[in-house]
Amino acid sequence: MIGVCYYPEQWPEQLWPEDLARMRALGISLVRIGEFAWSRLEPEPGRWDFGWLERVLDQCAAAGLQVVLGTPTATPPQWLVEAHPEILPVDRAGRTRGFGSRRHYDFASEVYLEECARAVSALAERFGQHPAVVGWQIDNEFGCHDTARSYSPAAREGFQAWLAERYGEVSNLNRAWGNSFWSQEYPRFSSVGLPNLTVTEANPAHWLDFYRYASQQVERFARRQLAILRRLSPGRWVTHNFMGMFTDFDHYAVARDLDLAAWDSYPLGFADLLPLPEEERRRWERSGHPDLVAFHHDLYRGVGQGRFLVMEQQPGPVNWAPHNPSPAPGVVRLWTMEALAHGAEAVCYFRWRQAPFAQEQMHSGLLRPDGSPDQGFSEVARVARELPAIRGAHRRRAPVALLFDYQADWVFRIQPQGVEQSYFELAFAFYCAARQLGLDLDILPPDGDLHGYSLVLIPSLPVFPQALARALAASGVAALIGPRSGSKTAEFQIPQGLPPGPLAELLPLRVLRAESLRPRAEVLRSGAQLARVTWREQVESELEPMDRFGDGWGALYRAGAAWYLPFSPDPAWLTTFLAERCAELGLPARPLGPALRTRRLGQLTFAFNYGAEPCAAPAPAGAHFLIGEPELGPYDLCAWE
Ligand code: GAL
């Protein structure tokens, strides 16, 4: 399906019928409505005005449009904030964040949780069985604008209770955190503060527990609404729209009981935020990085346990990145098809018509503010014509699994030990290497089912689960495991017997020391070139390293089918290394070049050209083309079986 985000509350009612008819004519069948409309739904405490929404939903039903209704809890109305200022979030500097934009609430606030339950119940009671409503979106972009963690009195109290539950006795907490260091011992749980306003860095174990606590508040918030929707709106799916490049809570845990995951895809905004060399950044400024959006499709399919959709698709320039260029002609179509090729059940564009007022007036829509069609509109029309050709193709398991872990990201952020160290970039480097070889990937949590994969990529897992080490050893599946894996216990300590902790069962080695470096090129003894090394570990092992750095430090260790990489690898080196491993495993893989990418969906293979130069799709002779042809124009795509 293709869909669109629509804000009837922002337009005169006379426009609605025409808008809905134009959507239908364009081939749109799903409309998201309502996620910021609290002040229009409940203009005064307890006075509900559902009439307008009912009229919109009735018109949608009549037009044959299906609706995903948003719960409006990302935008508590002014009267609510005035009555309960304690629901406002507090930032890391200890300042209360105010009314006048959005997401001005604290996940730890019981008062706000109750208010949300009240609002969601009223909404779901009234519209839970409306024929137009096929699904729900809970809230909007949890954590956006740095709101996953609040440093409020409510959070402090909640954190103390959470710690008491986790540790039982405060002496256990003191031991786990190592509080004999710097006289940090606490006499009781109620004396533990939040880790934000310390003189110098707070104890990393303190931070990690606070991140875990905050993540569980997001979970609790989502679950509360989910339970209401399940009860009052049976037979409808429930999702949440997650963000790109965002890791402040455990998305697997938050999505566990949802029917599917959704995410908001803004390829040009993200490309502008990626720390790429200037030349690379320019290269992708109008198409987005060829792997970054695909990475998120694979990630959110994993988060949604096999099911996902794109709830917001960039249709033209956005308003929020450091720079906001126009997509190149054809790119909106390219993005849409890339999502569908990854198994997205729907792609919804954000937004129908550009708003001439308020914060996002410089954000494009499918229509300009005056209602005339913008660039995205004509590309969506083309997508709608092409859609029937690929309908019915269903995703299969990919040959390669990549394990992505939110806690791993928190450990890197809390204790980077070098300014360049980023878990996200490390994971992305592994992903890019595989995708540049034309391999399809599934992204899974560290406890994901690895059965049936030929190769498992583990960019890093600082807190390495023993069960995973054992499962890898027992299955004998090929695994590439990156630096810092097994370097911490769950309590943020160095494991007894040194890193890699439990991973030593699979790879018998000991990491004696780790160093972070200014980015530098290195040549391994085999002659292999590393463009950029920022991290190295000194390993002691009975295993003879498969390669060494110039100064003799081991660079690659292998035990059976498992490899350990005790340094930060760059994507170019990883691509070569991975190609060698694929050759050993008999996995078909070949470099596609900088701008060409492929993806299989059932019996179909798609090829995408993210570049401004034409190129040829790697289709076999005799391939039957359902979309396009083997010669790809700039920003073009094709699909064959
Ligand atoms: C998303 C958000 C939308 C809109 C959009 C603009 O983060 O969910 O409401 O603000 O960005 O790109």
XYZ file of C-alpha atoms and ligand atoms in Angstrom:
653
model
C 0.000 0.000 0.000
C 0.986 3.585 -0.352
C -0.305 6.144 2.058
C -0.029 9.683 3.302
C 0.014 11.661 6.546
C -2.901 14.074 6.653
C -3.808 16.858 9.098
C -7.473 17.728 8.531
C -7.391 19.870 11.691
C -5.017 22.237 9.880
C -7.263 22.847 6.832
C -10.772 24.205 6.213
C -13.372 21.468 6.229
C -14.491 22.366 2.676
C -11.118 21.106 1.439
C -11.414 17.601 2.892
C -13.601 15.932 0.236
C -11.388 17.210 -2.543
C -8.229 16.171 -0.690
C -9.503 12.651 -0.092
C -10.674 12.292 -3.675
C -7.282 13.420 -4.961
C -5.527 10.949 -2.670
C -7.650 8.129 -4.000
C -7.071 9.196 -7.594
C -3.330 9.184 -6.924
C -3.470 5.546 -5.815
C -3.193 6.186 -2.093
C -5.119 3.804 0.136
C -3.839 4.485 3.684
C -4.093 7.776 5.583
C -2.556 8.559 8.950
C -4.564 11.062 10.953
C -4.708 12.610 14.369
C -1.359 12.090 16.086
C -1.004 15.729 17.174
C -4.661 16.734 17.467
C -5.285 16.642 21.242
C -6.199 20.337 21.588
C -8.860 19.911 18.881
C -10.173 16.651 20.299
C -10.413 17.879 23.884
C -10.486 21.693 23.805
C -11.220 21.856 27.546
C -10.684 19.313 30.291
C -13.208 16.538 29.785
C -15.058 18.224 26.889
C -14.521 16.014 23.867
C -15.115 17.278 20.368
C -15.161 14.163 18.237
C -17.503 15.518 15.575
C -14.861 16.740 13.153
C -12.851 13.528 13.360
C -15.959 11.465 12.846
C -16.758 13.438 9.692
C -13.227 12.892 8.365
C -13.339 9.177 9.117
C -16.761 8.807 7.515
C -15.508 10.579 4.417
C -12.429 8.325 4.347
C -14.619 5.234 4.583
C -16.801 6.551 1.773
C -13.737 7.281 -0.367
C -12.344 3.787 0.221
C -9.409 5.061 2.278
C -8.133 3.094 5.256
C -7.053 5.069 8.295
C -4.320 4.639 10.849
C -5.313 6.760 13.798
C -2.614 8.327 15.923
C -2.996 8.678 19.678
C -2.314 12.393 20.301
C -0.101 11.923 23.355
C 3.050 13.526 21.889
C 1.341 16.910 22.272
C -0.390 17.477 25.622
C -2.586 20.587 25.290
C -1.805 23.812 27.080
C -4.614 23.465 29.638
C -3.192 20.135 30.740
C 0.311 21.537 31.171
C -1.117 24.466 33.085
C -3.022 22.171 35.426
C -0.106 19.748 35.837
C 3.226 21.446 35.182
C 4.910 18.410 36.779
C 4.359 16.444 33.544
C 6.991 18.573 31.791
C 10.351 16.934 31.101
C 13.631 18.130 32.617
C 16.748 18.260 30.449
C 20.220 17.025 31.314
C 21.210 20.487 32.535
C 18.333 20.346 35.013
C 16.094 22.860 33.197
C 12.374 22.233 32.818
C 11.403 22.159 29.148
C 8.323 24.175 28.329
C 5.140 24.258 26.280
C 5.141 25.609 22.717
C 6.386 22.796 20.475
C 5.865 19.074 21.103
C 6.964 16.054 23.143
C 6.790 18.187 26.297
C 6.159 15.313 28.665
C 8.053 13.109 31.047
C 7.809 9.328 30.613
C 8.244 8.975 34.381
C 5.179 11.081 35.201
C 2.357 8.949 36.631
C 0.009 11.908 36.213
C 0.747 12.060 32.507
C 0.377 8.309 32.108
C -3.097 8.566 33.623
C -4.025 11.509 31.399
C -2.913 9.549 28.333
C -4.899 6.519 29.433
C -7.957 8.749 29.783
C -7.502 10.303 26.332
C -6.694 7.065 24.530
C -9.665 5.337 26.158
C -12.020 8.100 25.035
C -10.652 8.038 21.494
C -10.669 4.264 21.182
C -14.135 3.972 22.712
C -15.466 6.335 20.096
C -13.497 5.208 17.036
C -12.043 1.795 17.901
C -14.611 0.040 15.730
C -15.022 2.675 13.032
C -15.006 0.938 9.635
C -12.307 3.267 8.258
C -9.888 2.575 11.117
C -7.582 -0.348 10.307
C -4.707 0.462 12.647
C -3.306 2.671 15.377
C -0.087 4.538 15.881
C 0.792 5.048 19.547
C 2.140 8.566 20.216
C 4.740 9.888 17.748
C 8.478 9.229 17.555
C 9.301 8.293 21.144
C 12.462 10.067 22.217
C 12.495 12.670 19.415
C 14.048 16.008 20.435
C 16.052 14.238 23.139
C 13.059 13.264 25.259
C 13.668 9.595 26.060
C 15.500 10.578 29.240
C 14.175 13.121 31.677
C 15.998 14.284 34.798
C 12.922 15.183 36.817
C 12.030 14.499 40.454
C 9.599 11.832 39.164
C 12.407 10.148 37.230
C 14.663 10.242 40.268
C 12.045 8.580 42.448
C 11.225 6.045 39.783
C 14.897 5.262 39.279
C 15.407 4.683 42.997
C 12.518 2.211 43.090
C 13.851 0.514 39.972
C 17.277 0.131 41.584
C 15.763 -1.275 44.775
C 13.941 -3.850 42.681
C 17.066 -4.736 40.704
C 19.562 -4.950 43.562
C 17.470 -5.844 46.623
C 20.106 -4.502 49.052
C 21.957 -1.244 48.579
C 25.210 -3.095 49.357
C 24.644 -5.098 46.165
C 24.339 -1.871 44.199
C 27.495 -0.483 45.796
C 29.394 -3.630 44.865
C 27.976 -3.824 41.321
C 28.832 -0.207 40.584
C 32.223 -0.370 42.324
C 31.298 2.467 44.679
C 34.322 2.021 46.911
C 35.935 4.134 44.154
C 35.905 7.888 45.019
C 33.749 7.296 48.149
C 30.640 6.862 46.036
C 28.924 4.459 48.455
C 25.213 5.000 49.132
C 23.624 4.263 52.509
C 20.165 3.581 51.014
C 18.411 3.560 47.650
C 16.648 6.825 48.376
C 20.012 8.610 48.455
C 20.900 7.687 44.852
C 20.574 10.664 42.502
C 20.416 10.876 38.732
C 23.773 10.822 36.927
C 23.381 14.162 35.093
C 24.742 16.896 37.306
C 27.936 15.405 38.716
C 31.167 17.439 38.757
C 33.002 15.213 36.331
C 31.788 12.047 34.603
C 29.419 9.941 36.677
C 30.071 6.268 37.275
C 29.462 4.452 33.952
C 27.491 1.753 35.783
C 25.229 4.494 37.161
C 24.624 5.792 33.631
C 23.998 2.354 32.172
C 21.389 1.548 34.807
C 19.766 4.938 34.257
C 19.614 4.295 30.490
C 18.025 0.924 31.174
C 15.526 2.465 33.559
C 14.632 5.243 31.081
C 14.222 2.709 28.280
C 11.784 0.730 30.402
C 9.746 3.881 31.038
C 9.228 4.211 27.281
C 8.192 0.551 27.201
C 5.762 1.034 30.062
C 4.275 4.120 28.403
C 3.665 2.244 25.122
C 2.264 -0.834 26.859
C -0.265 1.176 28.802
C -1.790 2.541 25.588
C -1.471 -0.783 23.808
C -3.561 -2.550 26.460
C -6.340 0.036 26.023
C -6.291 -0.229 22.235
C -6.359 -4.029 22.337
C -9.435 -3.910 24.556
C -11.376 -1.177 22.768
C -10.303 -1.660 19.173
C -10.167 -5.369 18.462
C -8.967 -6.545 15.069
C -6.902 -3.421 14.390
C -3.125 -3.451 14.219
C -1.065 -1.266 16.510
C 2.314 0.220 15.738
C 4.640 3.080 16.641
C 6.684 5.225 14.258
C 10.333 4.911 15.309
C 13.149 7.154 14.078
C 16.320 6.796 12.043
C 19.789 6.837 13.647
C 18.231 6.798 17.087
C 19.151 4.440 19.906
C 18.095 6.038 23.216
C 15.817 3.149 24.191
C 15.636 -0.548 23.416
C 13.418 -0.635 20.345
C 13.112 -4.426 20.369
C 11.622 -4.277 23.867
C 9.255 -1.388 23.072
C 8.010 -3.117 19.905
C 7.748 -6.614 21.371
C 3.939 -6.662 21.699
C 3.130 -4.381 18.778
C 1.806 -5.994 15.605
C 4.473 -4.409 13.473
C 7.123 -1.697 13.606
C 6.959 1.529 11.639
C 9.701 4.055 11.009
C 10.109 7.526 9.542
C 12.455 7.694 6.577
C 14.162 11.008 5.800
C 17.098 9.920 3.609
C 18.489 13.385 2.832
C 18.251 14.612 6.391
C 20.038 11.480 7.627
C 22.742 11.696 4.940
C 23.489 15.246 6.070
C 23.947 14.018 9.637
C 26.237 11.052 8.816
C 29.867 11.813 9.647
C 31.105 11.305 6.081
C 34.011 12.976 4.289
C 32.779 16.151 2.534
C 33.115 14.643 -0.938
C 30.997 11.609 0.007
C 28.417 13.793 1.657
C 28.019 15.834 -1.519
C 27.800 12.726 -3.611
C 24.704 11.526 -1.753
C 23.156 14.896 -0.959
C 20.239 14.418 -3.399
C 19.703 10.664 -3.163
C 20.624 9.784 0.413
C 23.402 7.322 1.267
C 22.752 4.076 -0.660
C 22.970 1.916 2.482
C 21.638 4.055 5.306
C 17.942 3.785 4.568
C 18.228 0.092 3.654
C 19.937 -0.458 7.016
C 16.900 0.969 8.775
C 14.448 -1.084 6.727
C 16.307 -4.219 7.788
C 16.599 -3.005 11.376
C 12.917 -2.162 11.735
C 11.844 -5.405 10.090
C 13.840 -7.057 12.898
C 12.344 -4.745 15.522
C 8.864 -5.600 14.189
C 9.626 -9.334 14.271
C 9.358 -9.619 10.522
C 6.787 -6.896 9.834
C 7.287 -3.187 9.235
C 6.095 -0.200 7.270
C 7.379 3.275 6.515
C 5.042 5.707 8.280
C 6.703 8.900 7.042
C 8.592 9.078 3.762
C 10.406 12.270 2.812
C 8.743 13.691 -0.337
C 11.026 16.703 -1.009
C 13.175 19.059 1.104
C 12.760 18.793 4.887
C 13.235 21.644 7.360
C 15.328 20.186 10.162
C 18.733 19.033 8.890
C 21.799 21.318 8.796
C 21.168 21.546 5.004
C 17.924 20.676 3.240
C 18.430 20.044 -0.485
C 15.840 18.832 -2.984
C 15.869 15.156 -3.873
C 17.063 14.492 -7.425
C 14.273 13.722 -9.904
C 13.210 10.088 -9.492
C 14.529 9.662 -5.987
C 11.153 9.607 -4.211
C 10.228 6.654 -6.435
C 13.604 5.026 -5.724
C 13.114 5.335 -1.949
C 9.593 3.963 -2.131
C 10.616 0.910 -4.119
C 13.651 0.272 -1.904
C 11.301 0.129 1.095
C 8.930 -2.253 -0.672
C 11.838 -4.426 -1.821
C 12.802 -4.782 1.841
C 9.339 -6.033 2.692
C 7.634 -2.807 3.861
C 3.872 -3.384 4.003
C 3.178 0.270 3.256
C 4.986 3.500 2.476
C 3.257 6.669 3.676
C 4.490 10.081 2.591
C 4.895 12.913 5.041
C 2.848 14.989 4.347
C -0.112 15.549 1.992
C 0.105 19.348 1.759
C 2.913 21.631 2.920
C 1.728 23.841 5.797
C 2.109 27.579 5.148
C 2.275 28.233 8.909
C 4.131 27.227 12.068
C 7.332 25.261 12.621
C 7.337 23.074 9.497
C 6.335 25.636 6.856
C 9.617 24.973 4.993
C 8.960 21.189 4.942
C 7.643 19.975 1.600
C 4.591 17.788 1.069
C 3.171 16.006 -1.958
C 1.313 19.257 -2.612
C 2.553 22.809 -2.224
C 0.740 25.044 0.283
C -1.559 26.256 -2.521
C -2.569 22.681 -3.395
C -0.579 22.415 -6.620
C 1.339 19.141 -7.105
C 4.975 19.183 -5.973
C 7.781 16.881 -7.182
C 6.778 13.955 -4.964
C 3.247 13.911 -6.325
C 4.168 12.876 -9.865
C 6.671 10.301 -8.631
C 4.054 8.760 -6.379
C 1.719 8.571 -9.370
C 4.384 6.546 -11.158
C 4.921 4.283 -8.142
C 1.187 3.628 -8.024
C 1.275 2.493 -11.655
C 4.245 0.212 -11.027
C 2.984 -1.335 -7.786
C 0.790 -4.087 -9.279
C 3.862 -5.610 -10.966
C 5.457 -6.519 -7.635
C 2.369 -7.314 -5.571
C 2.419 -10.834 -4.154
C 6.199 -11.106 -3.812
C 7.027 -12.128 -0.260
C 10.205 -11.765 1.651
C 12.432 -14.724 2.468
C 15.106 -15.099 5.118
C 18.338 -13.379 4.055
C 21.592 -15.380 3.994
C 23.345 -12.988 6.379
C 22.273 -11.882 9.860
C 23.659 -8.783 11.556
C 23.166 -8.508 15.312
C 22.348 -4.957 16.376
C 22.077 -4.164 20.070
C 20.860 -0.973 21.745
C 22.736 -1.652 24.962
C 25.953 -1.931 22.934
C 25.345 1.593 21.697
C 24.806 2.826 25.270
C 28.098 1.290 26.429
C 29.996 3.010 23.594
C 28.321 6.343 24.333
C 28.833 6.167 28.064
C 32.490 5.189 27.764
C 33.735 5.943 24.235
C 37.400 5.935 25.272
C 38.180 7.819 22.026
C 36.218 10.573 20.277
C 35.752 8.623 17.038
C 34.299 5.548 18.717
C 30.695 5.017 17.665
C 28.775 1.761 17.841
C 26.313 2.913 15.215
C 29.094 3.692 12.732
C 30.789 0.380 13.437
C 27.566 -1.555 12.876
C 26.879 0.480 9.763
C 30.364 -0.274 8.381
C 29.647 -4.025 8.636
C 26.268 -3.502 7.023
C 27.691 -1.424 4.134
C 30.366 -4.008 3.431
C 27.783 -6.772 3.046
C 25.358 -4.684 1.014
C 28.106 -3.485 -1.297
C 28.716 -7.154 -2.100
C 25.074 -7.575 -3.074
C 24.236 -9.597 0.041
C 20.791 -9.287 1.622
C 20.745 -8.972 5.392
C 18.363 -9.460 8.270
C 19.062 -7.418 11.394
C 18.321 -9.208 14.646
C 18.643 -8.642 18.386
C 21.451 -10.483 20.195
C 18.977 -13.170 21.268
C 17.552 -13.548 17.733
C 17.107 -16.953 16.132
C 20.240 -17.626 14.050
C 18.953 -20.815 12.538
C 19.307 -20.954 8.767
C 21.838 -18.137 8.327
C 25.106 -18.794 6.502
C 26.922 -15.927 8.142
C 26.445 -13.848 11.290
C 27.961 -10.367 11.629
C 28.458 -9.088 15.178
C 29.997 -5.604 14.845
C 30.420 -5.425 18.624
C 28.652 -6.702 21.716
C 30.383 -5.319 24.801
C 28.100 -7.249 27.178
C 28.362 -10.562 25.353
C 25.584 -12.980 26.315
C 26.947 -16.366 27.336
C 23.984 -18.018 25.590
C 25.031 -16.434 22.314
C 28.650 -17.582 22.678
C 27.348 -21.105 23.290
C 24.823 -20.998 20.448
C 27.531 -19.864 18.035
C 29.870 -22.611 19.230
C 27.171 -25.286 19.021
C 25.896 -24.292 15.574
C 29.315 -23.770 14.036
C 27.830 -20.938 11.935
C 30.386 -18.578 10.403
C 30.645 -15.432 12.536
C 32.623 -12.186 12.212
C 32.918 -10.543 15.592
C 34.167 -7.012 16.047
C 36.181 -5.153 18.704
C 35.148 -4.556 22.313
C 32.941 -7.653 22.253
C 32.795 -9.194 25.714
C 34.670 -6.221 27.158
C 32.120 -5.472 29.923
C 29.931 -7.319 32.372
C 26.256 -6.408 32.734
C 27.365 -4.233 35.702
C 29.773 -2.271 33.500
C 32.913 -3.858 34.879
C 35.855 -5.473 33.109
C 35.159 -9.214 33.185
C 37.195 -11.419 35.508
C 39.854 -13.087 33.429
C 39.797 -10.059 31.081
C 37.822 -9.494 27.862
C 36.318 -11.040 25.819
C 34.623 -12.600 28.849
C 32.142 -15.316 27.850
C 33.219 -15.010 24.227
C 36.488 -16.765 25.175
C 34.484 -20.016 25.087
C 34.231 -19.540 21.339
C 37.466 -17.651 20.683
C 40.209 -18.567 23.149
C 41.912 -15.213 23.569
C 42.535 -12.526 26.159
C 42.543 -8.809 25.443
C 45.434 -7.389 27.456
C 44.966 -3.746 26.496
C 42.913 -1.485 24.245
C 44.084 1.769 22.647
C 42.222 4.501 20.770
C 44.077 6.431 18.090
C 43.852 9.455 15.876
C 42.518 8.079 12.574
C 45.436 6.520 10.682
C 46.078 4.266 7.696
C 47.772 0.933 8.432
C 49.175 -1.830 6.267
C 48.907 -5.331 7.667
C 51.761 -7.786 7.164
C 49.780 -9.536 4.417
C 49.770 -6.220 2.537
C 46.085 -5.551 3.325
C 45.389 -1.812 3.507
C 43.338 -0.293 6.288
C 42.270 3.242 5.447
C 41.332 4.321 8.933
C 42.138 2.670 12.225
C 41.017 4.370 15.445
C 40.931 1.412 17.827
C 43.238 -1.557 18.465
C 43.397 -4.300 21.049
C 46.454 -6.210 22.128
C 45.512 -9.870 22.219
C 47.181 -12.821 23.894
C 46.190 -16.223 22.556
C 47.361 -19.701 21.760
C 45.786 -19.050 18.356
C 48.261 -17.839 15.764
C 46.859 -14.579 14.299
C 45.813 -14.805 10.644
C 47.374 -11.379 10.059
C 49.340 -8.823 12.065
C 49.837 -5.069 12.312
C 53.274 -3.777 11.376
C 54.334 -3.652 15.033
C 53.418 -7.272 15.595
C 50.005 -6.874 17.304
C 47.668 -9.589 16.037
C 45.005 -8.216 13.667
C 42.809 -11.236 12.943
C 42.027 -14.310 14.973
C 40.141 -17.377 13.862
C 38.812 -20.363 15.788
C 36.734 -22.751 13.690
C 34.145 -20.697 11.821
C 34.436 -17.669 14.138
C 36.651 -14.655 13.460
C 37.617 -11.912 15.892
C 38.662 -8.469 14.634
C 40.466 -6.646 17.459
C 40.413 -3.246 15.724
C 38.011 -0.752 14.109
C 37.650 -1.855 10.477
C 36.740 0.539 7.655
C 34.038 -0.436 5.128
C 36.481 -0.800 2.197
C 38.722 -3.267 4.025
C 35.677 -5.055 5.437
C 34.246 -5.475 1.939
C 37.402 -7.238 0.733
C 37.632 -9.342 3.863
C 33.965 -10.275 3.697
C 34.249 -11.189 0.010
C 36.983 -13.697 0.941
C 34.830 -15.207 3.688
C 31.868 -15.462 1.285
C 34.056 -17.254 -1.268
C 35.024 -19.784 1.445
C 31.391 -20.263 2.401
C 30.167 -20.520 -1.192
C 27.950 -17.462 -0.737
C 27.512 -15.559 -4.013
C 28.914 -12.060 -3.477
C 30.501 -9.523 -5.762
C 31.255 -5.835 -5.427
C 28.528 -3.670 -6.947
C 30.392 -0.354 -7.031
C 29.593 2.840 -5.187
C 26.033 3.616 -6.340
C 24.435 0.332 -7.442
C 22.563 -1.790 -4.904
C 20.378 -4.891 -5.117
C 17.760 -6.526 -2.964
C 15.710 -9.711 -3.382
C 12.027 -10.026 -2.503
C 10.759 -13.559 -3.039
C 11.429 -14.465 -6.665
C 12.160 -10.822 -7.574
C 15.501 -9.057 -7.659
C 15.593 -5.261 -7.552
C 18.484 -3.078 -8.643
C 18.749 0.551 -7.522
C 21.014 3.243 -8.909
C 21.751 5.862 -6.238
C 24.086 7.709 -8.580
C 23.827 10.471 -11.182
C 25.579 8.289 -13.800
C 23.769 5.517 -15.691
C 24.805 1.947 -14.862
C 23.866 -1.632 -15.712
C 21.835 -3.877 -13.427
C 23.490 -7.234 -12.690
C 20.611 -9.229 -14.218
C 21.292 -12.628 -15.759
C 20.634 -13.203 -19.449
C 17.002 -14.043 -20.047
C 15.756 -12.241 -16.926
C 12.129 -11.186 -17.199
C 11.758 -7.517 -16.253
C 8.652 -6.467 -14.312
C 9.822 -2.909 -13.721
C 12.270 -0.977 -15.874
C 15.111 -2.472 -17.870
C 18.747 -3.557 -17.324
C 20.162 -0.159 -18.284
C 19.541 2.065 -15.305
C 19.344 5.810 -15.747
C 20.326 8.224 -12.966
C 18.438 7.397 -9.726
C 16.590 4.666 -11.553
C 15.555 1.171 -10.566
C 14.439 -2.084 -12.110
C 13.099 -5.431 -10.943
C 13.241 -8.824 -12.638
C 12.420 -12.440 -11.975
C 9.156 13.523 11.983
C 7.851 13.740 12.730
C 6.833 14.487 11.904
C 7.463 15.654 11.216
C 8.608 15.171 10.372
C 9.302 16.270 9.587
O 10.212 13.454 12.878
O 7.304 12.516 13.136
O 5.795 14.922 12.734
O 7.913 16.562 12.177
O 9.566 14.577 11.200
O 10.355 15.746 8.814
